[in-house]
Short mmCIF file of C-alpha atoms in Angstrom, two decimals:
data_model
loop_
_atom_site.label_atom_id
_atom_site.label_comp_id
_atom_site.label_asym_id
_atom_site.label_seq_id
_atom_site.Cartn_x
_atom_site.Cartn_y
_atom_site.Cartn_z
CA MET I 14 126.02 163.84 -159.79
CA VAL I 15 123.37 163.78 -157.23
CA PHE I 16 120.76 164.48 -159.86
CA GLN I 17 122.03 161.61 -161.92
CA ILE I 18 121.78 159.26 -158.96
CA ARG I 19 118.25 160.47 -158.32
CA GLY I 20 117.52 160.01 -161.98
CA HIS I 21 118.69 156.44 -161.85
CA PHE I 22 116.76 155.57 -158.69
CA LEU I 23 113.53 157.42 -159.46
CA PRO I 24 111.99 154.69 -161.66
CA VAL I 25 112.89 152.05 -159.10
CA PHE I 26 111.32 154.07 -156.29
CA LEU I 27 108.12 154.64 -158.26
CA THR I 28 107.86 150.94 -159.03
CA PHE I 29 108.31 149.99 -155.37
CA PHE I 30 105.68 152.54 -154.30
CA ALA I 31 103.19 151.13 -156.82
CA VAL I 32 103.71 147.62 -155.46
CA LEU I 33 103.03 148.87 -151.91
CA VAL I 34 99.83 150.58 -153.00
CA ILE I 35 98.58 147.48 -154.79
CA SER I 36 99.37 145.16 -151.87
CA SER I 37 97.70 147.47 -149.32
CA SER I 38 94.58 147.71 -151.46
CA ALA I 39 94.51 143.93 -151.72
CA LEU I 40 94.80 143.59 -147.97
CA GLN I 41 91.96 146.07 -147.50
CA GLU I 42 89.80 144.08 -149.91
CA ASN I 43 90.51 140.85 -148.05
CA SER I 44 89.73 142.36 -144.69
CA ARG I 45 86.61 144.00 -146.10
CA GLY I 46 85.54 140.62 -147.44
CA LYS I 47 86.03 138.99 -144.07
CA HIS I 48 84.06 141.69 -142.30
CA SER I 49 81.32 141.45 -144.85
CA GLY I 50 81.21 137.67 -144.28
CA ASN I 51 80.85 138.13 -140.53
CA SER I 52 78.22 140.76 -141.01
CA ASN I 53 76.33 138.42 -143.32
CA SER I 54 76.44 135.65 -140.69
CA LEU I 55 75.21 138.01 -137.99
CA SER I 56 72.59 139.48 -140.27
CA GLN I 57 71.00 136.01 -140.50
CA ILE I 58 69.87 136.28 -136.83
CA ASN I 59 67.00 138.62 -137.48
CA SER I 60 63.63 139.25 -135.91
CA ASN I 61 62.14 136.33 -137.82
CA SER I 62 64.58 133.82 -136.32
CA VAL I 63 63.41 130.79 -134.42
CA LEU I 64 65.50 131.92 -131.43
CA VAL I 65 63.63 135.22 -131.22
CA ALA I 66 60.37 133.32 -131.55
CA LEU I 67 61.41 131.00 -128.70
CA LEU I 68 62.24 133.90 -126.37
CA ASP I 69 58.89 135.59 -127.16
CA SER I 70 56.81 132.36 -127.09
CA HIS I 71 54.64 130.84 -124.38
CA TYR I 72 57.48 128.47 -123.49
CA THR I 73 58.60 130.89 -120.81
CA GLU I 74 60.28 128.34 -118.54
CA LEU I 75 62.45 127.01 -121.37
CA SER I 76 63.40 130.48 -122.59
CA GLU I 77 64.39 131.54 -119.06
CA LEU I 78 66.58 128.48 -118.67
CA VAL I 79 68.24 129.16 -122.05
CA GLU I 80 69.17 132.65 -120.87
CA LYS I 81 70.36 131.40 -117.46
CA ALA I 82 72.49 128.74 -119.17
CA LEU I 83 74.18 131.42 -121.37
CA LEU I 84 73.30 129.52 -124.54
CA LEU I 85 72.15 132.39 -126.78
CA GLN I 86 75.51 132.83 -128.50
CA THR I 87 75.88 129.07 -128.99
CA LEU I 88 72.43 128.84 -130.55
CA GLU I 89 73.07 131.86 -132.76
CA GLU I 90 76.13 130.14 -134.18
CA ALA I 91 74.13 126.95 -134.74
CA VAL I 92 71.31 128.81 -136.50
CA SER I 93 73.80 130.66 -138.70
CA LYS I 94 75.08 127.31 -140.00
CA HIS I 95 71.88 125.27 -140.42
CA ASN I 96 68.23 124.94 -139.47
CA ILE I 97 67.43 123.59 -136.02
CA THR I 98 64.45 121.81 -134.50
CA ILE I 99 63.57 122.51 -130.87
CA PHE I 100 61.52 120.10 -128.77
CA ALA I 101 60.16 122.50 -126.14
CA PRO I 102 58.74 121.03 -122.89
CA LYS I 103 55.59 122.69 -121.62
CA ASN I 104 55.93 125.05 -118.68
CA GLU I 105 54.35 122.60 -116.22
CA ALA I 106 56.97 119.97 -117.09
CA LEU I 107 59.79 122.30 -116.06
CA GLU I 108 58.00 124.04 -113.20
CA ARG I 109 55.93 121.43 -111.32
CA ASP I 110 56.54 118.00 -112.84
CA LEU I 111 60.33 118.15 -112.56
CA ASP I 112 61.80 116.64 -109.41
CA PRO I 113 62.57 119.55 -107.00
CA GLU I 114 65.92 118.09 -106.03
CA PHE I 115 66.88 117.63 -109.68
CA LYS I 116 65.80 121.18 -110.48
CA ARG I 117 67.91 122.56 -107.61
CA PHE I 118 70.82 120.57 -108.98
CA LEU I 119 70.42 122.14 -112.43
CA LEU I 120 70.19 125.69 -111.10
CA GLU I 121 73.30 125.49 -108.91
CA PRO I 122 76.11 127.65 -110.35
CA GLY I 123 78.56 124.75 -110.27
CA ASN I 124 76.28 122.63 -112.49
CA LEU I 125 76.01 125.06 -115.42
CA LYS I 126 77.45 122.49 -117.82
CA SER I 127 74.75 119.97 -116.87
CA LEU I 128 72.03 122.57 -117.48
CA GLN I 129 73.49 123.40 -120.88
CA ASN I 130 73.67 119.73 -121.86
CA LEU I 131 70.06 119.20 -120.79
CA LEU I 132 68.79 122.10 -122.91
CA LEU I 133 70.93 121.30 -125.94
CA PHE I 134 69.65 117.72 -125.83
CA HIS I 135 66.22 119.11 -126.81
CA MET I 136 67.59 120.53 -130.09
CA ILE I 137 68.71 118.79 -133.28
CA PRO I 138 70.72 120.41 -136.10
CA THR I 139 68.15 119.79 -138.83
CA ARG I 140 64.68 120.87 -139.81
CA PHE I 141 62.23 118.14 -138.87
CA GLU I 142 58.57 118.93 -139.51
CA SER I 143 55.53 116.87 -138.53
CA LYS I 144 55.18 115.54 -142.07
CA HIS I 145 58.56 113.83 -141.67
CA TRP I 146 57.40 111.83 -138.64
CA PRO I 147 57.49 108.03 -139.01
CA VAL I 148 54.11 106.35 -138.92
CA GLU I 149 55.10 102.92 -137.68
CA LEU I 150 56.62 102.12 -134.30
CA ASN I 151 59.17 99.74 -135.80
CA ASN I 152 60.79 102.43 -137.94
CA PRO I 153 62.06 105.13 -135.56
CA ILE I 154 64.33 107.89 -136.77
CA HIS I 155 67.35 108.72 -134.59
CA HIS I 156 68.79 112.23 -134.57
CA ILE I 157 71.97 113.63 -133.08
CA SER I 158 71.34 116.51 -130.70
CA LEU I 159 73.32 119.72 -130.21
CA CYS I 160 74.59 118.31 -126.89
CA ALA I 161 78.27 117.54 -127.51
CA ASP I 162 78.57 115.54 -124.28
CA ALA I 163 75.78 113.16 -125.25
CA ASP I 164 78.35 110.95 -127.02
CA ASP I 165 76.48 108.39 -129.09
CA GLU I 166 73.11 108.99 -127.41
CA LYS I 167 70.61 109.97 -130.07
CA ILE I 168 67.04 111.21 -129.87
CA PRO I 169 64.55 108.66 -131.27
CA VAL I 170 61.57 110.06 -133.13
CA ILE I 171 58.68 107.56 -133.04
CA GLY I 172 55.15 107.29 -134.36
CA LYS I 173 52.69 105.15 -132.39
CA ASN I 174 48.92 104.70 -132.82
CA GLY I 175 48.63 107.93 -134.75
CA GLU I 176 50.51 109.92 -132.10
CA LYS I 177 53.99 111.39 -132.29
CA PHE I 178 56.73 110.80 -129.73
CA VAL I 179 60.27 111.99 -129.25
CA GLY I 180 61.97 109.61 -126.87
CA MET I 181 59.47 109.02 -124.03
CA ALA I 182 57.84 112.44 -124.46
CA LYS I 183 54.61 112.83 -126.34
CA ILE I 184 54.27 115.62 -128.88
CA ILE I 185 51.41 117.84 -127.73
CA LYS I 186 51.84 120.66 -130.29
CA ALA I 187 53.48 119.65 -133.56
CA ASP I 188 54.79 122.52 -135.73
CA ASP I 189 53.86 124.95 -132.99
CA ILE I 190 56.24 127.67 -134.20
CA ILE I 191 57.61 127.71 -137.75
CA ARG I 192 60.36 130.05 -138.89
CA PRO I 193 62.69 130.05 -141.91
CA ASP I 194 65.66 128.89 -139.83
CA GLY I 195 63.93 126.40 -137.57
CA ILE I 196 60.82 124.89 -136.07
CA ILE I 197 59.53 124.28 -132.53
CA HIS I 198 57.44 121.30 -131.39
CA GLY I 199 55.77 121.25 -127.94
CA ILE I 200 56.34 118.13 -125.81
CA GLU I 201 54.76 117.06 -122.52
CA ARG I 202 57.88 116.16 -120.52
CA VAL I 203 61.60 116.86 -120.22
CA LEU I 204 64.21 114.80 -122.08
CA ILE I 205 67.13 113.96 -119.79
CA PRO I 206 70.38 112.71 -121.34
CA LYS I 207 72.32 109.96 -119.60
CA SER I 208 75.31 112.22 -118.97
CA VAL I 209 73.19 114.65 -116.92
CA GLN I 210 71.55 111.78 -115.04
CA ILE I 211 74.98 110.37 -114.16
CA ASP I 212 76.17 113.77 -112.92
CA PHE I 213 73.08 114.16 -110.77
CA ASN I 214 73.38 110.69 -109.24
CA THR I 215 77.07 111.26 -108.53
CA ARG I 216 76.41 114.57 -106.75
CA ARG I 217 73.53 113.08 -104.78
CA SER I 218 75.56 110.10 -103.61
CA LEU I 219 78.43 112.35 -102.55
CA ARG I 220 76.03 114.59 -100.63
CA SER I 221 74.57 111.62 -98.77
CA ILE I 222 77.95 110.55 -97.40
CA ALA I 223 78.03 111.68 -93.78
CA ALA I 224 81.13 113.08 -92.14
CA VAL I 225 83.03 110.86 -89.76
CA LEU I 226 81.82 111.51 -86.23
CA PRO I 227 84.57 112.26 -83.72
CA GLU I 228 85.03 109.70 -80.98
CA GLY I 229 84.25 111.11 -77.56
CA ALA I 230 84.77 109.82 -74.07
CA PRO I 231 83.91 106.16 -73.43
CA GLU I 232 80.34 105.53 -72.28
CA VAL I 233 79.59 103.73 -69.05
CA ASP I 234 76.63 101.37 -68.74
CA PRO I 235 74.61 102.64 -65.74
CA ARG I 236 73.32 99.13 -65.01
CA THR I 237 76.69 97.36 -64.83
CA HIS I 238 79.01 100.36 -64.26
CA ARG I 239 81.30 99.00 -66.93
CA LEU I 240 82.48 100.46 -70.20
CA LYS I 241 80.02 99.94 -73.00
CA LYS I 242 81.29 97.81 -75.83
CA PRO I 243 80.67 99.19 -79.30
CA ALA I 244 77.44 97.78 -80.63
CA PRO I 245 77.66 95.70 -83.80
CA PRO I 246 76.36 97.40 -86.95
CA VAL I 247 72.61 97.06 -87.39
CA GLU I 248 70.89 97.38 -90.73
CA ALA I 249 68.26 100.05 -91.18
CA GLY I 250 64.84 98.79 -90.16
CA ALA I 251 66.18 95.72 -88.35
CA PRO I 252 64.40 94.67 -85.12
CA PRO I 253 65.98 95.92 -81.90
CA VAL I 254 68.62 93.77 -80.23
CA LEU I 255 67.49 94.39 -76.65
CA PRO I 256 64.06 93.37 -75.36
CA ILE I 257 61.40 96.04 -75.11
CA PHE I 258 61.51 96.03 -71.30
CA ASP I 259 65.09 97.37 -71.40
CA ALA I 260 63.98 100.25 -73.60
CA MET I 261 61.11 101.44 -71.44
CA ALA I 262 61.38 104.57 -69.34
CA PRO I 263 62.57 104.06 -65.76
CA GLY I 264 59.77 103.32 -63.34
CA PRO I 265 58.66 101.00 -60.58
CA SER I 266 59.48 97.36 -61.37
CA LEU I 267 60.82 98.41 -64.78
CA ALA I 268 64.25 98.57 -66.37
CA PRO I 269 66.32 101.40 -64.88
CA ALA I 270 67.76 102.76 -68.13
CA PRO I 271 66.52 103.12 -71.72
CA ALA I 272 68.22 101.27 -74.55
CA PRO I 273 69.15 102.78 -77.92
CA GLY I 274 67.20 101.99 -81.08
CA PRO I 275 68.54 100.30 -84.20
CA GLY I 276 69.93 103.51 -85.64
CA GLY I 277 70.88 105.57 -82.62
CA HIS I 278 69.18 108.92 -82.70
CA HIS I 279 68.40 108.52 -86.42
CA HIS I 280 65.16 106.57 -86.12
CA HIS I 281 63.96 104.54 -89.06
CA PHE I 282 60.32 104.56 -87.88
CA ASP I 283 58.18 107.60 -87.17
CA GLY I 284 56.64 106.29 -83.96
CA GLU I 285 55.23 109.65 -82.89
CA SER I 286 53.16 109.96 -86.06
CA GLN I 287 52.00 106.35 -85.83
CA VAL I 288 50.84 106.75 -82.23
CA LYS I 289 49.10 109.99 -83.16
CA ASP I 290 47.37 108.19 -86.03
CA PHE I 291 46.07 105.35 -83.87
CA ILE I 292 44.80 107.77 -81.17
CA GLN I 293 42.99 109.78 -83.84
CA THR I 294 41.55 106.50 -85.11
CA LEU I 295 40.27 105.67 -81.63
CA LEU I 296 38.54 109.05 -81.38
CA HIS I 297 36.96 108.78 -84.83
CA TYR I 298 35.98 105.15 -84.26
CA GLY I 299 33.91 106.15 -81.24
CA GLY I 300 33.53 104.56 -77.84
CA TYR I 301 37.21 104.76 -76.83
CA ASN I 302 37.56 108.37 -75.69
CA GLU I 303 38.47 107.43 -72.11
CA MET I 304 41.33 105.23 -73.30
CA ALA I 305 42.69 108.02 -75.51
CA ASP I 306 42.35 110.51 -72.66
CA ILE I 307 44.40 108.33 -70.31
CA LEU I 308 47.15 107.77 -72.89
CA VAL I 309 47.49 111.45 -73.79
CA ASN I 310 46.37 113.56 -70.81
CA LEU I 311 46.37 111.47 -67.64
CA THR I 312 49.70 109.77 -68.39
CA SER I 313 52.66 110.19 -70.73
CA LEU I 314 52.23 106.73 -72.22
CA ALA I 315 51.52 108.09 -75.72
CA SER I 316 54.97 109.70 -75.86
CA GLU I 317 56.62 106.57 -74.47
CA MET I 318 54.85 104.37 -77.00
CA GLY I 319 55.96 106.67 -79.82
CA ARG I 320 59.57 106.44 -78.67
CA LEU I 321 59.42 102.64 -78.47
CA VAL I 322 57.97 102.34 -81.97
CA SER I 323 60.58 104.77 -83.30
CA GLU I 324 63.29 102.51 -81.90
CA GLY I 325 61.93 99.52 -83.82
CA TYR I 326 59.61 97.85 -81.30
CA VAL I 327 56.05 96.71 -82.01
CA LEU I 328 52.99 96.91 -79.76
CA THR I 329 49.51 95.45 -79.51
CA VAL I 330 47.07 97.56 -77.51
CA LEU I 331 44.08 95.93 -75.81
CA ALA I 332 41.82 98.97 -75.59
CA PRO I 333 38.87 98.84 -73.13
CA ASN I 334 35.84 100.72 -74.39
CA ASP I 335 34.23 103.64 -72.55
CA GLU I 336 31.59 101.45 -70.92
CA ALA I 337 34.29 99.28 -69.37
CA MET I 338 36.39 102.25 -68.28
CA ALA I 339 33.38 103.80 -66.57
CA LYS I 340 33.30 100.86 -64.12
CA LEU I 341 36.69 101.82 -62.68
CA THR I 342 36.41 103.34 -59.23
CA THR I 343 38.12 106.47 -58.04
CA ASP I 344 40.27 104.44 -55.67
CA GLN I 345 41.62 102.35 -58.56
CA LEU I 346 42.78 105.45 -60.45
CA SER I 347 43.79 107.76 -57.59
CA GLU I 348 46.78 105.82 -56.32
CA PRO I 349 50.15 107.05 -57.65
CA GLY I 350 51.11 105.16 -60.80
CA ALA I 351 47.82 103.26 -60.92
CA PRO I 352 46.72 104.48 -64.41
CA GLU I 353 50.13 103.58 -65.84
CA GLN I 354 50.08 100.11 -64.27
CA ILE I 355 46.57 99.46 -65.61
CA MET I 356 47.57 100.54 -69.13
CA TYR I 357 50.87 98.60 -69.04
CA TYR I 358 48.85 95.44 -68.46
CA HIS I 359 46.96 96.19 -71.70
CA LEU I 360 50.12 96.58 -73.83
CA ILE I 361 51.56 93.43 -75.45
CA PRO I 362 55.10 93.74 -76.88
CA GLU I 363 54.13 91.77 -79.98
CA TYR I 364 52.29 92.56 -83.18
CA GLN I 365 49.05 90.59 -83.04
CA THR I 366 45.88 90.90 -85.08
CA GLU I 367 42.46 89.44 -84.45
CA GLU I 368 43.19 86.63 -86.91
CA SER I 369 46.58 85.72 -85.43
CA MET I 370 45.26 85.65 -81.85
CA TYR I 371 42.17 83.66 -82.76
CA ASN I 372 44.25 81.11 -84.67
CA SER I 373 46.57 80.78 -81.67
CA VAL I 374 43.83 80.12 -79.14
CA ARG I 375 42.10 77.72 -81.53
CA ARG I 376 45.29 75.72 -81.90
CA PHE I 377 46.82 75.87 -78.42
CA GLY I 378 43.80 76.45 -76.19
CA LYS I 379 45.17 78.97 -73.71
CA VAL I 380 47.88 81.39 -74.72
CA LYS I 381 49.81 83.66 -72.35
CA TYR I 382 51.02 86.96 -73.75
CA ASP I 383 53.72 89.05 -72.11
CA THR I 384 52.70 92.54 -71.07
CA LEU I 385 54.66 95.67 -70.27
CA ARG I 386 53.64 95.22 -66.65
CA LEU I 387 56.32 92.82 -65.51
CA PRO I 388 56.10 89.99 -64.65
CA HIS I 389 52.38 89.66 -65.27
CA LYS I 390 50.99 87.99 -68.37
CA VAL I 391 47.53 88.14 -69.88
CA VAL I 392 45.81 84.85 -70.68
CA ALA I 393 43.80 84.44 -73.88
CA GLU I 394 41.49 81.60 -74.82
CA GLU I 395 38.68 80.87 -77.24
CA ALA I 396 35.16 81.57 -76.06
CA ASP I 397 31.94 81.85 -78.07
CA GLY I 398 33.77 82.08 -81.38
CA SER I 399 35.91 84.97 -80.17
CA VAL I 400 38.96 85.60 -77.99
CA LYS I 401 38.55 86.05 -74.26
CA PHE I 402 41.24 87.67 -72.15
CA GLY I 403 41.65 87.10 -68.45
CA GLN I 404 39.80 84.66 -66.22
CA GLY I 405 36.72 84.69 -64.05
CA GLU I 406 34.85 87.89 -63.37
CA GLY I 407 37.75 90.06 -64.57
CA SER I 408 37.71 88.69 -68.11
CA ALA I 409 37.05 90.67 -71.30
CA TYR I 410 36.08 89.68 -74.82
CA LEU I 411 37.57 90.90 -78.10
CA PHE I 412 34.79 93.32 -78.96
CA ASP I 413 36.06 95.51 -81.82
CA PRO I 414 38.82 93.69 -83.74
CA ASP I 415 41.56 95.44 -85.71
CA ILE I 416 40.56 99.02 -84.97
CA TYR I 417 44.02 100.09 -86.12
CA THR I 418 46.79 98.04 -87.75
CA ASP I 419 49.82 99.52 -89.50
CA GLY I 420 52.45 96.82 -89.13
CA ARG I 421 53.96 98.40 -86.02
CA ILE I 422 50.94 99.10 -83.79
CA SER I 423 47.81 96.96 -83.50
CA VAL I 424 44.75 98.11 -81.54
CA GLN I 425 42.12 95.59 -80.47
CA GLY I 426 38.98 96.77 -78.70
CA ILE I 427 37.81 94.78 -75.63
CA ASP I 428 34.72 95.13 -73.44
CA GLY I 429 36.40 95.07 -70.05
CA VAL I 430 39.35 96.33 -68.04
CA LEU I 431 41.90 93.62 -67.31
CA PHE I 432 43.76 93.11 -64.04
CA PRO I 433 46.38 90.51 -63.10
CA ALA I 434 45.05 87.31 -61.57
CA GLU I 435 46.39 88.26 -58.12
CA GLU I 436 44.29 91.40 -58.06
CA ASN I 437 41.18 89.61 -59.27
CA LYS I 438 40.97 87.29 -56.22
CA PRO I 439 37.87 88.13 -54.20
CA VAL I 440 38.45 89.53 -50.76
CA PRO I 441 37.60 86.78 -48.26
CA LYS I 442 34.50 87.49 -46.20
CA SER I 443 35.04 87.98 -42.50
CA VAL I 444 34.34 84.72 -40.69
CA PRO I 445 32.10 85.25 -37.60
CA VAL I 446 34.16 84.72 -34.51
CA ALA I 447 32.50 82.47 -31.94
CA LYS I 448 32.11 84.01 -28.53
CA VAL I 449 34.20 82.09 -26.09
CA VAL I 450 33.00 82.45 -22.53
CA SER I 451 35.91 82.22 -20.22
CA LYS I 452 35.46 80.05 -17.17
CA PRO I 453 35.17 81.96 -13.91
CA ARG I 454 38.03 81.74 -11.55
CA ARG I 455 37.75 79.52 -8.41
CA GLY I 456 37.64 82.44 -5.97
CA LYS I 457 34.72 83.86 -7.81
CA LEU I 458 32.74 80.64 -7.41
CA LEU I 459 33.29 80.54 -3.63
CA GLU I 460 32.20 84.12 -3.36
CA MET I 461 29.02 83.43 -5.26
CA ALA I 462 28.32 80.31 -3.14
CA CYS I 463 28.69 82.25 0.12
CA THR I 464 26.37 84.91 -1.08
CA MET I 465 23.71 82.39 -1.99
CA LEU I 466 24.00 80.58 1.38
CA GLY I 467 23.72 83.86 3.28
CA ALA I 468 20.58 84.76 1.40
CA PHE I 469 19.16 81.23 2.05
CA GLY I 470 19.79 81.53 5.83
CA GLN I 471 17.99 84.83 6.06
CA ASP I 472 14.99 83.36 4.36
CA CYS I 473 14.89 80.48 6.83
CA GLN I 474 14.74 82.84 9.87
#
């Protein structure tokens, strides 16, 4: 019975087994076909590929960036599907010509996508040789790049005056490297897609936003002993609100406290460098070494001038030459604060040039300029086709005009040292005092008369 059952089911079992064998063999063939297809696609990336040529070429900067951007697998897939054309920037374009800040942005780990988009924008999914280049400027050819984020931005290929261009970059080596699956052209500059430029500008603007400063204790004005009111916002580079006298360092007959500049401690003018430049100009110009020595060594006026210029103020320096400075006596310079007071009288808190001062004195006759030595002013007038400062014997002529002018500091050379009018008054000569003979007293006269009579009587005997 059992044998009969087995006899009935044996043909069915053999048939089912045959179907299983056939289906398994078919599955093996399909999988073998798939593996063979993948192996064929991988076998296309051989030693003669344009990617291998790029990595071994003289475009070392580009090849290093391709490896850093992890683009080798993406490019292998692109090459396995179609030919590609690579517009390779020269090494100098990526190493020295590229903006350092933009290069740092590309190499930051968080900006890997931007670096990939930049590199893929230099590659197009077609083979484009030099013989395909348009000759006329009016007939450019636009190609889509491998950069997926470029949207509708295409790479224009242009011919102009016998030269080849891709975008704004000039082709310096056409058909530099030719391989069966692609071609490489050398270009002189980097092509930057708009998407990468937008990302860079966005990051830069976010980085420039400063954190909100915490509000500290209220500040007290040392001059009024009252709370300082918040200053109104001042645009960068705007002239200072307070006069220059309020910003000067404390000193005799000067403002007791300095005033802030237009941007607080973030100065918009480099006053220290400008003062250093004009002092160096004085030394190289020749004949003004004494003036430079007083500003730098004998006093601290150079530092104070640099601070004032940094805070937005302007200055005109009337610089006496060495011959004039040599006439100063030791007594004039030895008194405490004397060198500073002399120099303050030669600093005008305005920006004046030789032309502006000469036009003023021609038009108005005498012009009085404020000085940093309050409350004294220096008088200027026209004389002998030039500008004369001061009056009388203490006057000085504009001798070397416009020694230094930079828009913030103006230096005018003069042939004399100036003093305020009060100090120029001659010392009055001592008037001879007449000898007044006092009249003798009455008792003295009687005594003299008696003496004379006694002597007369003796002579008569």
